[in-house]
Amino acid sequence: MVDSWTDSTTARERVETIATTLSEPRTVNWVAEQAEVEWDTAKRHLASLADAGLLTVTDDGQYVPDPTRAYFDHLRDLILENERSELRAELEAIAERADDWKQRYGVGSPEELEATLADDLPGDEVSERRRILRRWEQSQRSRDLIRKALALYDDVQSLGDGTAERSGSTVEEAG
Amino acid sequence: MPPIFGVWNPTEPKLLRRVHDRLSDTAGCTSVRYVPSRLDANEVVAEIDPSVFLGRSYPAPEARLRVEFDLSGDRPHYWIQWWEPTTGRSIGRHADDTEPEFGPAHFQVEYGDGTTDRRVVSYPADDHPYRVFEYCLSSIDDELRALDRP
């Protein structure tokens, strides 16, 4: 049997899951209801996440993920969790998927595929093309981020190396 | 999703990661993976051992759970689908624009003989997509039992 969400997670985990994946600013009340926690528990954890820079507070007291922080965290994860070769291989796979769609639908871009939705197509075919369009647009976002990650790869990795070297030299000096 | 304050926010990858981690820690879920790939994820797919997942004997030897979100529009779209390859039967909750007569979200059953039933779902359309996922995950057993009642 599947454990319920409230049995398998802490209040903080539930608030964090909801709050860091919001599409729009939300009130403490709304987050508390969605995360199945008391208002004051939600408020405490939301304030803590805002203090940590993960959330930002709007003028009317609602919470939303800090967009800059989320974007750079995503880039950082791409760089630190993947080898450069993995990122390059993914770019190739994304290009191959796009080539398949271009060939299958006789189009050159997602915009051209979107234009075919106006054609007289069966309902199932329209749904399928919408699904492919969604995937294609998501792939383009993935591609753009991976390219940025590759451009920053050496710089970010060298920061880590620098930290390791500094801590290494500290150990040597201490020894 | 629409940009918040003009910046694209990678919410969908984050949501999918939460779903992936949840299913990876759930009994009966095997081979939990991102599709088409971890770095370009559109959905999370898990192979299921139904008897372990449901905690009871179950006639189908295997099932597959598929979870997909689309936050690019005015309201979240999602597809949470349980499919049994041996029987051809599937159940799922879909929030999309394909069946407007059922409102913002509907429950869909596809039978092995190719017929399909749909019904309106009663939870608020305003719910967070992850909460909807958790609700669906915990209600799969009840939905399957309801189908198997004579």
XYZ file of C-alpha atoms in Angstrom:
325
model
C 0.000 0.000 0.000
C 1.185 3.532 -0.750
C 1.968 5.555 2.370
C -0.025 8.763 2.450
C 1.885 11.956 1.768
C 1.469 13.117 5.365
C 2.787 9.780 6.696
C 5.843 9.690 4.440
C 7.005 13.327 4.754
C 7.537 16.036 7.347
C 5.549 19.268 7.395
C 8.635 21.159 6.247
C 9.153 18.826 3.270
C 5.547 19.286 2.184
C 5.675 23.076 2.488
C 8.956 23.136 0.559
C 7.598 20.855 -2.186
C 4.566 23.077 -2.714
C 6.257 26.449 -2.271
C 9.315 25.867 -4.453
C 7.204 24.597 -7.366
C 4.597 27.374 -7.448
C 3.650 28.856 -10.822
C 2.311 32.046 -9.266
C 2.420 33.886 -5.922
C 0.292 32.210 -3.232
C -0.861 33.069 0.278
C 0.213 31.302 3.459
C -3.360 30.014 3.744
C -3.251 28.395 0.316
C 0.151 26.778 0.893
C -0.964 25.506 4.319
C -4.043 23.879 2.797
C -2.097 22.319 -0.092
C 0.715 21.043 2.150
C -1.767 19.797 4.786
C -0.171 21.735 7.638
C -1.348 24.348 10.147
C -1.178 28.021 9.143
C 1.584 28.883 11.640
C 3.654 25.866 10.515
C 3.354 26.974 6.891
C 4.203 30.562 7.823
C 7.318 29.503 9.749
C 8.669 27.322 6.944
C 7.805 29.833 4.222
C 9.646 32.563 6.120
C 12.632 30.244 6.504
C 12.649 29.436 2.764
C 12.423 33.157 1.990
C 15.333 33.876 4.360
C 17.343 31.206 2.515
C 16.645 33.011 -0.774
C 14.550 30.241 -2.335
C 11.328 32.243 -2.154
C 10.530 35.878 -2.564
C 7.646 37.738 -0.876
C 5.366 39.951 -2.936
C 4.186 43.359 -1.770
C 0.897 41.852 -0.624
C 2.602 39.137 1.444
C 2.329 36.197 -0.947
C 5.163 33.763 -1.613
C 6.643 32.664 -4.943
C 9.901 30.940 -5.962
C 12.687 33.454 -6.505
C 13.020 33.132 -10.303
C 16.675 34.098 -10.529
C 17.656 31.705 -7.747
C 15.651 28.857 -9.323
C 17.238 29.469 -12.722
C 20.820 29.558 -11.445
C 20.261 26.593 -9.121
C 19.089 24.625 -12.144
C 22.178 25.654 -14.127
C 24.441 24.829 -11.184
C 22.871 21.370 -10.820
C 23.387 20.697 -14.534
C 27.083 21.532 -14.178
C 27.803 19.774 -10.893
C 25.705 16.638 -11.462
C 26.819 15.866 -15.024
C 30.006 15.215 -16.928
C 30.622 17.534 -19.853
C 30.309 14.533 -22.174
C 26.832 13.773 -20.789
C 25.675 17.313 -21.517
C 27.059 17.131 -25.049
C 25.416 13.747 -25.632
C 22.093 15.183 -24.494
C 22.383 18.045 -26.980
C 22.874 15.458 -29.729
C 19.856 13.465 -28.516
C 17.708 16.609 -28.427
C 18.752 17.454 -32.000
C 17.911 13.905 -33.126
C 14.464 14.093 -31.523
C 13.815 17.409 -33.273
C 14.941 15.907 -36.612
C 12.497 13.015 -36.127
C 9.612 15.430 -35.541
C 10.586 17.573 -38.520
C 10.595 14.494 -40.729
C 7.393 12.992 -39.314
C 5.300 16.146 -39.703
C 7.076 17.774 -42.651
C 7.801 20.965 -40.695
C 10.921 22.929 -39.816
C 10.109 24.245 -36.334
C 7.638 24.024 -33.428
C 5.927 27.133 -34.792
C 5.291 25.375 -38.111
C 3.952 22.323 -36.284
C 1.635 24.587 -34.279
C 0.329 26.061 -37.546
C -0.752 22.557 -38.680
C -3.179 22.368 -35.739
C -5.481 24.608 -37.761
C -5.694 21.903 -40.449
C -8.698 19.598 -40.649
C -7.274 16.755 -38.538
C -8.937 14.003 -36.471
C -9.161 14.735 -32.734
C -6.591 12.093 -31.801
C -4.104 13.535 -34.282
C -4.586 17.052 -32.893
C -3.950 15.743 -29.343
C -0.817 13.922 -30.478
C 0.533 16.986 -32.282
C -0.145 19.137 -29.219
C 1.791 16.621 -27.129
C 4.730 16.687 -29.553
C 4.603 20.492 -29.657
C 4.828 20.585 -25.848
C 7.795 18.222 -25.922
C 9.549 20.129 -28.650
C 9.228 23.450 -26.807
C 10.445 21.811 -23.573
C 13.377 20.302 -25.494
C 14.329 23.740 -26.774
C 14.371 25.081 -23.211
C 16.464 22.086 -22.117
C 18.836 22.649 -25.044
C 19.283 26.351 -24.232
C 20.029 25.614 -20.569
C 22.461 22.806 -21.402
C 24.302 25.129 -23.800
C 24.580 27.745 -21.059
C 25.763 25.079 -18.614
C 28.484 24.000 -21.049
C 29.562 27.619 -21.559
C 29.969 28.031 -17.787
C 31.231 24.498 -17.124
C 34.966 25.150 -16.760
C 34.499 28.323 -14.728
C 32.131 26.686 -12.227
C 34.179 23.485 -11.960
C 37.351 25.519 -11.387
C 35.644 27.287 -8.466
C 35.168 23.870 -6.893
C 38.769 22.936 -7.693
C 39.943 26.183 -6.123
C 38.055 25.377 -2.942
C 39.588 21.899 -2.866
C 43.082 23.313 -3.470
C 42.643 25.917 -0.739
C 41.408 23.364 1.776
C 44.226 21.033 0.678
C 46.853 23.706 1.246
C 45.327 24.461 4.639
C 45.746 20.830 5.587
C 49.351 20.863 4.367
C 50.124 24.062 6.226
C 48.479 22.681 9.321
C 50.483 19.464 8.967
C 4.952 27.983 -17.296
C 4.564 31.705 -17.917
C 7.635 33.543 -16.662
C 7.437 34.843 -13.105
C 8.597 38.453 -13.137
C 9.816 37.904 -16.718
C 12.221 35.035 -15.934
C 11.625 31.453 -17.047
C 11.467 29.282 -13.967
C 12.369 25.582 -14.280
C 9.345 24.442 -12.271
C 8.429 21.418 -14.399
C 11.855 19.738 -14.035
C 11.666 20.344 -10.280
C 8.158 18.887 -10.054
C 9.181 15.835 -12.073
C 12.179 15.309 -9.807
C 9.867 15.304 -6.756
C 7.607 12.766 -8.480
C 10.602 10.624 -9.502
C 11.984 10.608 -5.949
C 8.576 9.805 -4.449
C 7.999 6.860 -6.779
C 11.572 5.630 -6.267
C 10.766 5.346 -2.536
C 7.379 3.655 -3.068
C 7.041 -0.118 -2.674
C 6.214 -1.879 -5.919
C 7.643 0.824 -8.175
C 10.571 -0.454 -10.213
C 12.580 1.113 -13.001
C 11.474 4.679 -12.246
C 12.815 6.848 -15.063
C 12.533 10.165 -16.854
C 11.228 10.173 -20.440
C 12.706 10.891 -22.929
C 15.748 11.487 -20.670
C 16.832 12.823 -17.286
C 18.216 16.044 -18.783
C 15.213 16.692 -21.036
C 12.421 15.251 -18.926
C 8.834 15.498 -20.080
C 7.412 12.790 -17.873
C 8.229 10.235 -15.198
C 7.439 6.590 -15.912
C 7.513 3.760 -13.374
C 7.097 0.044 -13.951
C 4.828 -1.356 -11.225
C 4.497 -4.713 -9.521
C 0.779 -4.330 -8.724
C 0.586 -6.883 -5.908
C 3.396 -5.114 -4.019
C 2.178 -1.605 -4.871
C -1.433 -2.354 -3.870
C -0.540 -4.666 -0.970
C -2.983 -7.313 -2.173
C -3.257 -9.982 -4.831
C -4.057 -8.491 -8.197
C -4.832 -10.201 -11.512
C -2.516 -8.133 -13.733
C 1.168 -9.108 -13.314
C 2.508 -5.694 -14.297
C 1.448 -2.090 -14.722
C 2.995 1.195 -15.732
C 2.458 4.610 -14.129
C 3.037 7.738 -16.209
C 3.088 11.296 -14.822
C 3.362 14.408 -16.966
C 2.803 18.118 -16.259
C 2.421 21.098 -18.547
C 2.556 24.439 -16.746
C 2.901 26.619 -19.838
C -0.718 27.780 -20.010
C -3.123 29.739 -17.831
C -3.804 26.707 -15.635
C -1.761 23.572 -14.952
C -2.322 20.593 -17.231
C -1.367 17.102 -16.103
C -1.745 13.460 -17.082
C -1.472 10.779 -14.391
C -2.091 7.375 -15.928
C -2.024 3.741 -14.720
C -1.812 1.246 -17.603
C -1.825 -2.545 -17.593
C -0.103 -3.903 -20.722
C -1.459 -7.445 -20.331
C -5.133 -6.418 -20.022
C -4.960 -3.216 -22.063
C -6.880 -1.466 -19.272
C -5.884 1.976 -18.041
C -7.172 4.562 -15.596
C -6.052 8.143 -15.331
C -6.733 11.724 -14.408
C -6.224 14.273 -17.117
C -6.359 18.046 -16.885
C -6.216 19.346 -20.438
C -8.409 20.885 -23.116
C -9.379 17.670 -24.889
C -12.737 17.048 -23.136
C -14.155 20.503 -22.306
C -17.605 19.050 -21.525
C -16.056 17.456 -18.396
C -14.578 20.701 -17.113
C -10.930 21.416 -16.302
C -10.090 17.813 -15.333
C -11.605 14.381 -15.885
C -11.123 10.769 -14.838
C -10.755 8.388 -17.769
C -11.005 4.600 -17.971
C -9.918 2.772 -21.099
C -10.957 -0.880 -21.237
C -9.216 -3.734 -22.974
C -11.942 -3.845 -25.633
C -11.123 -0.310 -26.743
C -14.087 1.440 -25.086
C -13.573 4.529 -22.931
C -15.495 6.017 -19.981
C -14.975 9.513 -18.625
C -16.307 11.364 -15.601
C -15.904 14.749 -13.973
C -13.507 14.860 -11.015
C -14.574 16.706 -7.921
C -11.408 18.155 -6.392
C -10.716 21.864 -6.890
C -9.169 22.811 -10.216
C -7.024 25.261 -8.263
C -5.065 22.506 -6.496
C -1.289 22.387 -6.829
C -0.184 19.768 -9.399
C 1.984 17.919 -6.881
C -0.909 17.626 -4.446
C -3.042 16.248 -7.280
C -0.307 13.684 -7.992
C -0.243 12.574 -4.340
C -4.035 12.340 -4.289
C -4.042 10.231 -7.471
C -1.263 7.991 -6.178
C -3.147 7.203 -2.981
C -6.491 6.700 -4.766
C -5.335 4.189 -7.422
C -6.292 1.226 -5.231
C -9.846 2.519 -4.637
C -10.326 3.286 -8.324
C -9.207 -0.195 -9.367
C -11.424 -1.839 -6.717
C -14.402 0.166 -7.971
C -13.775 -1.097 -11.502
C -13.491 -4.718 -10.380
C -16.734 -4.721 -8.371
C -19.399 -6.829 -10.110
